[in-house]
mmCIF file of C-alpha atoms and ligand atoms in Angstrom:
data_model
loop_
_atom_site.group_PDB
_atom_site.id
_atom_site.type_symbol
_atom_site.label_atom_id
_atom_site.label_comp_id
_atom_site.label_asym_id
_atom_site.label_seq_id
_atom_site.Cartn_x
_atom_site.Cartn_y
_atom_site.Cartn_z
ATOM 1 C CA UNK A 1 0.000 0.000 0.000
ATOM 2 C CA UNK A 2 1.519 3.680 -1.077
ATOM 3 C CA UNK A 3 1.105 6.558 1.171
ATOM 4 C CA UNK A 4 -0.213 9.626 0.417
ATOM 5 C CA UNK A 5 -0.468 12.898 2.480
ATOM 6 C CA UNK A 6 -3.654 14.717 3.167
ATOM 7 C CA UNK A 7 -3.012 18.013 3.600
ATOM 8 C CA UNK A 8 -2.433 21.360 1.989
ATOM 9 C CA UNK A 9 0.250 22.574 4.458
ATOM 10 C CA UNK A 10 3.379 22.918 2.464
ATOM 11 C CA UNK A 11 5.571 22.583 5.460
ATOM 12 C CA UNK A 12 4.032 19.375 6.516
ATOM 13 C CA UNK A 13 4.604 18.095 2.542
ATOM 14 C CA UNK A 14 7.822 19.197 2.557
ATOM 15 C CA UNK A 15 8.369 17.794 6.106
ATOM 16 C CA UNK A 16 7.192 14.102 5.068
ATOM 17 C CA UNK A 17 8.953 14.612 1.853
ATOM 18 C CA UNK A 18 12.476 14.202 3.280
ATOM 19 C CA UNK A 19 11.354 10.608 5.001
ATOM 20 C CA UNK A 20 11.370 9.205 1.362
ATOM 21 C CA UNK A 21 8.168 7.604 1.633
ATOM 22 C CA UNK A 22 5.224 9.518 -0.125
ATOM 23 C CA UNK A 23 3.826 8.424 -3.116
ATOM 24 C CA UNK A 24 1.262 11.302 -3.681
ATOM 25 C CA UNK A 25 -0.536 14.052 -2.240
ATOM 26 C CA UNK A 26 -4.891 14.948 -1.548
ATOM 27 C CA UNK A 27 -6.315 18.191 -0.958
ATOM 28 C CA UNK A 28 -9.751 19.039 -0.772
ATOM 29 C CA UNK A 29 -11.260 22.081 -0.173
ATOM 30 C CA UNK A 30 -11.228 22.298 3.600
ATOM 31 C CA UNK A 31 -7.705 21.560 3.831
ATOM 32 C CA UNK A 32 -6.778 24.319 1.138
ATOM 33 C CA UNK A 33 -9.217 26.408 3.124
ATOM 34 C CA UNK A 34 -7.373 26.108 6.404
ATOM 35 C CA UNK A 35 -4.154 27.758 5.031
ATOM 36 C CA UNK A 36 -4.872 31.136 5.250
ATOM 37 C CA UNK A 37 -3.819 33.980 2.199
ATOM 38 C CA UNK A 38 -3.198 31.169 -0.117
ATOM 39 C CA UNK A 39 -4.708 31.046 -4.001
ATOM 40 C CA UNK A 40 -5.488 27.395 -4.582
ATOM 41 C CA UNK A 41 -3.734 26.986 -7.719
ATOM 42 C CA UNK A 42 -0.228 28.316 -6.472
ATOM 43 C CA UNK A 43 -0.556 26.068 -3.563
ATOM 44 C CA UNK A 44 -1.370 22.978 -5.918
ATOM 45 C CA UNK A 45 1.537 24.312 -8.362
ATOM 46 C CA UNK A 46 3.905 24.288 -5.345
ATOM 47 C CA UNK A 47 2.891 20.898 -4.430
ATOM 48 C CA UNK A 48 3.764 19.644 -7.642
ATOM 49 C CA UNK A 49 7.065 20.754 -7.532
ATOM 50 C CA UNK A 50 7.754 19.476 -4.138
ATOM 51 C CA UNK A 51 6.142 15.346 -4.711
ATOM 52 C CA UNK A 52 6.651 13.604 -7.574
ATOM 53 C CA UNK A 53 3.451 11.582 -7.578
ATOM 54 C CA UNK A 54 -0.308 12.128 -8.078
ATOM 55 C CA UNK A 55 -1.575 15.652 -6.549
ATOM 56 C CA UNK A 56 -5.437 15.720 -6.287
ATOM 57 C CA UNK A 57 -6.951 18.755 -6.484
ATOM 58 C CA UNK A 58 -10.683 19.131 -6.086
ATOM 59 C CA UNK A 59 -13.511 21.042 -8.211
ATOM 60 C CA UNK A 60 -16.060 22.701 -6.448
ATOM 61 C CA UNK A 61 -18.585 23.350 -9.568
ATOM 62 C CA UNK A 62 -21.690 21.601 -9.198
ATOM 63 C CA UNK A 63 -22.769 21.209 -12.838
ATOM 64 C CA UNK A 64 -20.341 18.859 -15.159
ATOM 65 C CA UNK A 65 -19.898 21.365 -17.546
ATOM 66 C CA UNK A 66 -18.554 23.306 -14.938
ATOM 67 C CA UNK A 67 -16.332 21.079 -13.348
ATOM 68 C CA UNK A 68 -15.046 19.754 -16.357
ATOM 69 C CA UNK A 69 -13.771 23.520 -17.325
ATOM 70 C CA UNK A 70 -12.578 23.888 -13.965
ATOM 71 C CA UNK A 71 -10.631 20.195 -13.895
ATOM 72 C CA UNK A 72 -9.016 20.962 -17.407
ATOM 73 C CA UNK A 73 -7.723 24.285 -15.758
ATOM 74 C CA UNK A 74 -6.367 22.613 -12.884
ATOM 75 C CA UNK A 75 -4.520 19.944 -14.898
ATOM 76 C CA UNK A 76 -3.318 22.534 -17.367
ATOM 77 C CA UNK A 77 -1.098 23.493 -13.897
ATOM 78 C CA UNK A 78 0.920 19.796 -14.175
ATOM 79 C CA UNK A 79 0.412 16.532 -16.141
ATOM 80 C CA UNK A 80 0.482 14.783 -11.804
ATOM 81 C CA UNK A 81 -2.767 16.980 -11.014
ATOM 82 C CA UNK A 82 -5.610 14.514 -10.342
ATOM 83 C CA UNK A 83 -8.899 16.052 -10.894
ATOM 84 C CA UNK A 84 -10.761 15.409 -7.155
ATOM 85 C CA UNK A 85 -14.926 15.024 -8.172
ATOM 86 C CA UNK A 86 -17.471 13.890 -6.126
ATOM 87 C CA UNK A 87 -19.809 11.178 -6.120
ATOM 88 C CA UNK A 88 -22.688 13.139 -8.022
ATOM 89 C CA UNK A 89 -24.358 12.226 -10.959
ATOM 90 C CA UNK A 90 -22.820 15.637 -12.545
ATOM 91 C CA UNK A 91 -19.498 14.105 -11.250
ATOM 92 C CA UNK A 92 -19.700 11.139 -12.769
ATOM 93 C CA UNK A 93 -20.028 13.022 -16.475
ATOM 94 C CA UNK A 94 -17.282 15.181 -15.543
ATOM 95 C CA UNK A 95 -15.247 12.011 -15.177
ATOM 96 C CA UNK A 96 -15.754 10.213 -18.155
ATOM 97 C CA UNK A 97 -15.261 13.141 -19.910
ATOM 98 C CA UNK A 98 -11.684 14.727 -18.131
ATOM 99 C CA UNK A 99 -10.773 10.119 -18.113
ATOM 100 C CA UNK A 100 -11.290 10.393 -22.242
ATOM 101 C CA UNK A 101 -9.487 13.574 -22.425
ATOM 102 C CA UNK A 102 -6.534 11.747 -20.889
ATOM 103 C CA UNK A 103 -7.085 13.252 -17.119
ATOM 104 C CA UNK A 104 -6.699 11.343 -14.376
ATOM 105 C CA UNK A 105 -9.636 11.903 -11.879
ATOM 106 C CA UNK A 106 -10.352 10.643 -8.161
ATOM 107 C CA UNK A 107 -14.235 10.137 -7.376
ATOM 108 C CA UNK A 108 -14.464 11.765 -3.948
ATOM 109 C CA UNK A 109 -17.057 11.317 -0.893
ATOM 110 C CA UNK A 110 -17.450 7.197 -1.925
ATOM 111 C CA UNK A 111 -19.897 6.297 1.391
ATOM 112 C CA UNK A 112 -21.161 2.534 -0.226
ATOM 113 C CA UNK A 113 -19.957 -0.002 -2.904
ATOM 114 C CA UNK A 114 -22.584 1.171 -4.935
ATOM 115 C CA UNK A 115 -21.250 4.534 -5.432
ATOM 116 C CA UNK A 116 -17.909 3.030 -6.409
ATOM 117 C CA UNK A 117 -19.283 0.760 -8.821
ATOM 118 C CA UNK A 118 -20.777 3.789 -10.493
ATOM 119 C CA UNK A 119 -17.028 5.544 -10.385
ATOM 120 C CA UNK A 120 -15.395 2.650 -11.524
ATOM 121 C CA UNK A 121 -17.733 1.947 -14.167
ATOM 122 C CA UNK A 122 -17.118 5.938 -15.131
ATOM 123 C CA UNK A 123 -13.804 5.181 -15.852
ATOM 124 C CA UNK A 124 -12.235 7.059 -12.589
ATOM 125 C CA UNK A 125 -8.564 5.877 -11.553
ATOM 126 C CA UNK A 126 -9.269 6.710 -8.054
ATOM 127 C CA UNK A 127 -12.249 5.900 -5.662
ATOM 128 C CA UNK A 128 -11.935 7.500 -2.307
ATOM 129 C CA UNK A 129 -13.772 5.622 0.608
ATOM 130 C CA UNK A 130 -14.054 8.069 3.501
ATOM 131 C CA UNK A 131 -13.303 5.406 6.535
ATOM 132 C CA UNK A 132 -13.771 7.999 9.541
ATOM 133 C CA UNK A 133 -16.294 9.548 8.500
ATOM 134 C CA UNK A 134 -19.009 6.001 7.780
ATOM 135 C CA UNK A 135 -16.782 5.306 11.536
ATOM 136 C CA UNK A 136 -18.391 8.186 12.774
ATOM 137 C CA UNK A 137 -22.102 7.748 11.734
ATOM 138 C CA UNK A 138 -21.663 3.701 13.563
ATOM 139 C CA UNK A 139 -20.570 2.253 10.160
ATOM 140 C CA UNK A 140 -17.459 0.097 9.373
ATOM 141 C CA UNK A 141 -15.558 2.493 6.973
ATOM 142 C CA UNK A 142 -12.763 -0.830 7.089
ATOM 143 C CA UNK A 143 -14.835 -3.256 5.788
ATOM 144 C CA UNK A 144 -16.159 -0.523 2.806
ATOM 145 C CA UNK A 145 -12.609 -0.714 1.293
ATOM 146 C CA UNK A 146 -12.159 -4.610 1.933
ATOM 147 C CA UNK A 147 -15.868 -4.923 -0.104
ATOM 148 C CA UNK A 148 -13.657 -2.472 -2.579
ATOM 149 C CA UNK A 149 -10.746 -4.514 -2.505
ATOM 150 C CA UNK A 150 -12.428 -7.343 -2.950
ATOM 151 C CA UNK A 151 -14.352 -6.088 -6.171
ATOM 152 C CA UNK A 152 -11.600 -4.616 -7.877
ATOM 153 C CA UNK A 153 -9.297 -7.890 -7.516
ATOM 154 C CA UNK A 154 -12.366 -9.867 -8.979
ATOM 155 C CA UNK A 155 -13.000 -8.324 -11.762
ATOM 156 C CA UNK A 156 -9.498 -6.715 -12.698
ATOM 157 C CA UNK A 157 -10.610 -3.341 -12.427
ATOM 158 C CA UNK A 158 -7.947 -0.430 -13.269
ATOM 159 C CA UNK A 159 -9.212 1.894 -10.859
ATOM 160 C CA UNK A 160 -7.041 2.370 -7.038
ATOM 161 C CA UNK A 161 -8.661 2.642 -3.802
ATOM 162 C CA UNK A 162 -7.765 5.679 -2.189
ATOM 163 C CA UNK A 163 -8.544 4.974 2.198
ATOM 164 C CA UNK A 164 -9.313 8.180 3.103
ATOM 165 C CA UNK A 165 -10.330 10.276 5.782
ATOM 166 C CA UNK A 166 -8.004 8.492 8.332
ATOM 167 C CA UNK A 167 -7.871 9.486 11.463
ATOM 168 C CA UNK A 168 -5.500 7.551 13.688
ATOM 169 C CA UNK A 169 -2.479 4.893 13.073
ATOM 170 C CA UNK A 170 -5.006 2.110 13.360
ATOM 171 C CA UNK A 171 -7.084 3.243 10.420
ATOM 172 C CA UNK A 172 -3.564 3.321 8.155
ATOM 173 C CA UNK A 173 -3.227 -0.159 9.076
ATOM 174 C CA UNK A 174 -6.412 -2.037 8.602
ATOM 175 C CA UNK A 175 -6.947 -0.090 5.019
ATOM 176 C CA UNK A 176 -3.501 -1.910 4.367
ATOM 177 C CA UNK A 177 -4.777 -5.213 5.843
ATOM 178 C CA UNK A 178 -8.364 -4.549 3.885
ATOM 179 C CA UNK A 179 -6.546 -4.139 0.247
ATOM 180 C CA UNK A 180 -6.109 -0.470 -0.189
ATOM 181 C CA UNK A 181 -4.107 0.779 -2.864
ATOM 182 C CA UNK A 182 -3.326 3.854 -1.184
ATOM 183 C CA UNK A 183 -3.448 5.482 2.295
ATOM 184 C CA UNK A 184 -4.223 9.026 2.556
ATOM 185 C CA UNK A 185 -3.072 10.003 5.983
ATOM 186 C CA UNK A 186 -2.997 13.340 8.007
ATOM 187 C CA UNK A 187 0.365 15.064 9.040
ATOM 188 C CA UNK A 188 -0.190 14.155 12.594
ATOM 189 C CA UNK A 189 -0.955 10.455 11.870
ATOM 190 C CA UNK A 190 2.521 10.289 10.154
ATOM 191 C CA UNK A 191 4.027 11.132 13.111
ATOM 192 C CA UNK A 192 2.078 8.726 15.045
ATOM 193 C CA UNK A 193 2.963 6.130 12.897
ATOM 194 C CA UNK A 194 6.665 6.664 13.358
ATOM 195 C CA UNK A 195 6.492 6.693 17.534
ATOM 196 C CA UNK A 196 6.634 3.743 19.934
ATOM 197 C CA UNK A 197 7.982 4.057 23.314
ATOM 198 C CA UNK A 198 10.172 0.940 23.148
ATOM 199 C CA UNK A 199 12.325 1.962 20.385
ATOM 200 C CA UNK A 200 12.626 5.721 22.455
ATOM 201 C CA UNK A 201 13.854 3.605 25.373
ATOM 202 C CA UNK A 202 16.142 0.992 23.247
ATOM 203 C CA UNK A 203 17.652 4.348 21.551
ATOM 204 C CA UNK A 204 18.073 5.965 25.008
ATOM 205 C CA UNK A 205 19.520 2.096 26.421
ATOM 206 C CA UNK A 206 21.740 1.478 23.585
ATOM 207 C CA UNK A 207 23.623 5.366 23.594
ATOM 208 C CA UNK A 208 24.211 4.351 27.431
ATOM 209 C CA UNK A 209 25.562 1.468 27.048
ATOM 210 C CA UNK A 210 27.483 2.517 24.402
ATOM 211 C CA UNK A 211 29.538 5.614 26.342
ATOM 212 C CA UNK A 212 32.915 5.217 26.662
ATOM 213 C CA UNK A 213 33.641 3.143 24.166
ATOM 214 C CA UNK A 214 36.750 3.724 22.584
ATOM 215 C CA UNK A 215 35.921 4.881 18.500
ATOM 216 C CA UNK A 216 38.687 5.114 15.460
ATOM 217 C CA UNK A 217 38.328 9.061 15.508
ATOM 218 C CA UNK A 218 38.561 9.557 19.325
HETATM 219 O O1 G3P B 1 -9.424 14.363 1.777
HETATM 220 C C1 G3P B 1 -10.627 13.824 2.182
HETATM 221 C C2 G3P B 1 -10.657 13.195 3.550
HETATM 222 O O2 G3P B 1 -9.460 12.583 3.835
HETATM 223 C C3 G3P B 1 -11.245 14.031 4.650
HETATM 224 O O3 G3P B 1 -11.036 13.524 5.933
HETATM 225 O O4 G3P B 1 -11.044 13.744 8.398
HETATM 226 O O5 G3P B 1 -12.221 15.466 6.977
HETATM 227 O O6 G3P B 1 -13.149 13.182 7.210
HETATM 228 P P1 G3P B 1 -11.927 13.997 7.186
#
């Protein structure tokens, strides 16, 4: 499973940049929202030059004609732009139009296998299963993107399952363990990931023991 970062925060990108282990990058229009003084399409041209690896970037028109004009615009930015539509009959035009134009798209806001049959069947390279937020409402976001998994693998289906809205190390893991494609994880779930208190305390045991020792350079 690749990891992607969800965030618009160009110091947290850059941050989880230098571990060597992102694959991509998701906005959405929240996250671009919470960075104040920004104009979306710098901050997605910036992105772009700091991952090299599928950016999404989402349209907010609600007609297909209209998000159609607005996904060609954003891909005109950089060929790794991924056009971010939701799960709306509208959306589903504007995919299989940008998908025969050659644009890469990610259905957002996938709540049930049925609306990710209908994205798949749209030709969309990306489904994105929001896992925290079917968690929240006392559904099993996990088992959406094992049903998902389990689909694509079936049938051979192109299309990548995107876990997203992740909210906590555990999450990360079970989308692995379920058959996601991707991971779309949260600054602050990156770092979780990385901590455990035993290898803190083998570090701190192992400098210890390890003073005094006599080295080739003094
Ligand atoms: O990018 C979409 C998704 O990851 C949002 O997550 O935490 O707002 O449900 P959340």
């Amino acid at each position: 499973m690749k990891l992607f970062i969800d965030t618009a925060n160009i110091e947290e990108i850059k941050d989880v940049e230098r571990w060597g282990v992102l694959s991509g990058v998701t906005t959405n229009p929240s996250l671009i929202a919470k960075e104040k003084d920004v104009v979306f399409e710098e901050v997605i041209r910036e992105i772009t030059s700091i991952v090299d690896g599928a950016i999404s970037a989402e349209v907010t028109g609600e007609t297909a004609e209209e998000m159609i004009a607005e996904g060609r615009a954003l891909h005109s930015i950089h060929e790794n732009v991924v056009i971010k539509v939701p799960m709306t009959k509208e959306g589903l035009i504007a995919i299989r139009e940008l998908e025969g134009e050659g644009i890469a798209t990610n259905c957002t806001l996938i709540f049930s296998v049925n609306q990710a049959i209908l994205a798949i069947q749209s030709g969309a390279s990306y489904v994105s299963p929001f896992i925290g937020r079917l968690d929240d409402i006392g559904s099993d976001g996990i088992e959406l993107v094992r049903e998902l998994a389990s689909i694509i693998e079936h049938y051979g289906y192109d299309t990548k399952i995107i876990a997203a809205s992740i909210r906590h190390p555990l999450h990360v893991q079970q989308a692995a363990l379920a058959g996601a494609h991707i991971a779309t994880v949260p600054y602050k779930v990156f770092q979780q990931m990385l901590a455990h208190p035993l290898t803190d305390r083998g570090i701190e045991q192992f400098n210890k023991d390890f003073e005094g020792t006599k080295r080739i350079n003094g």
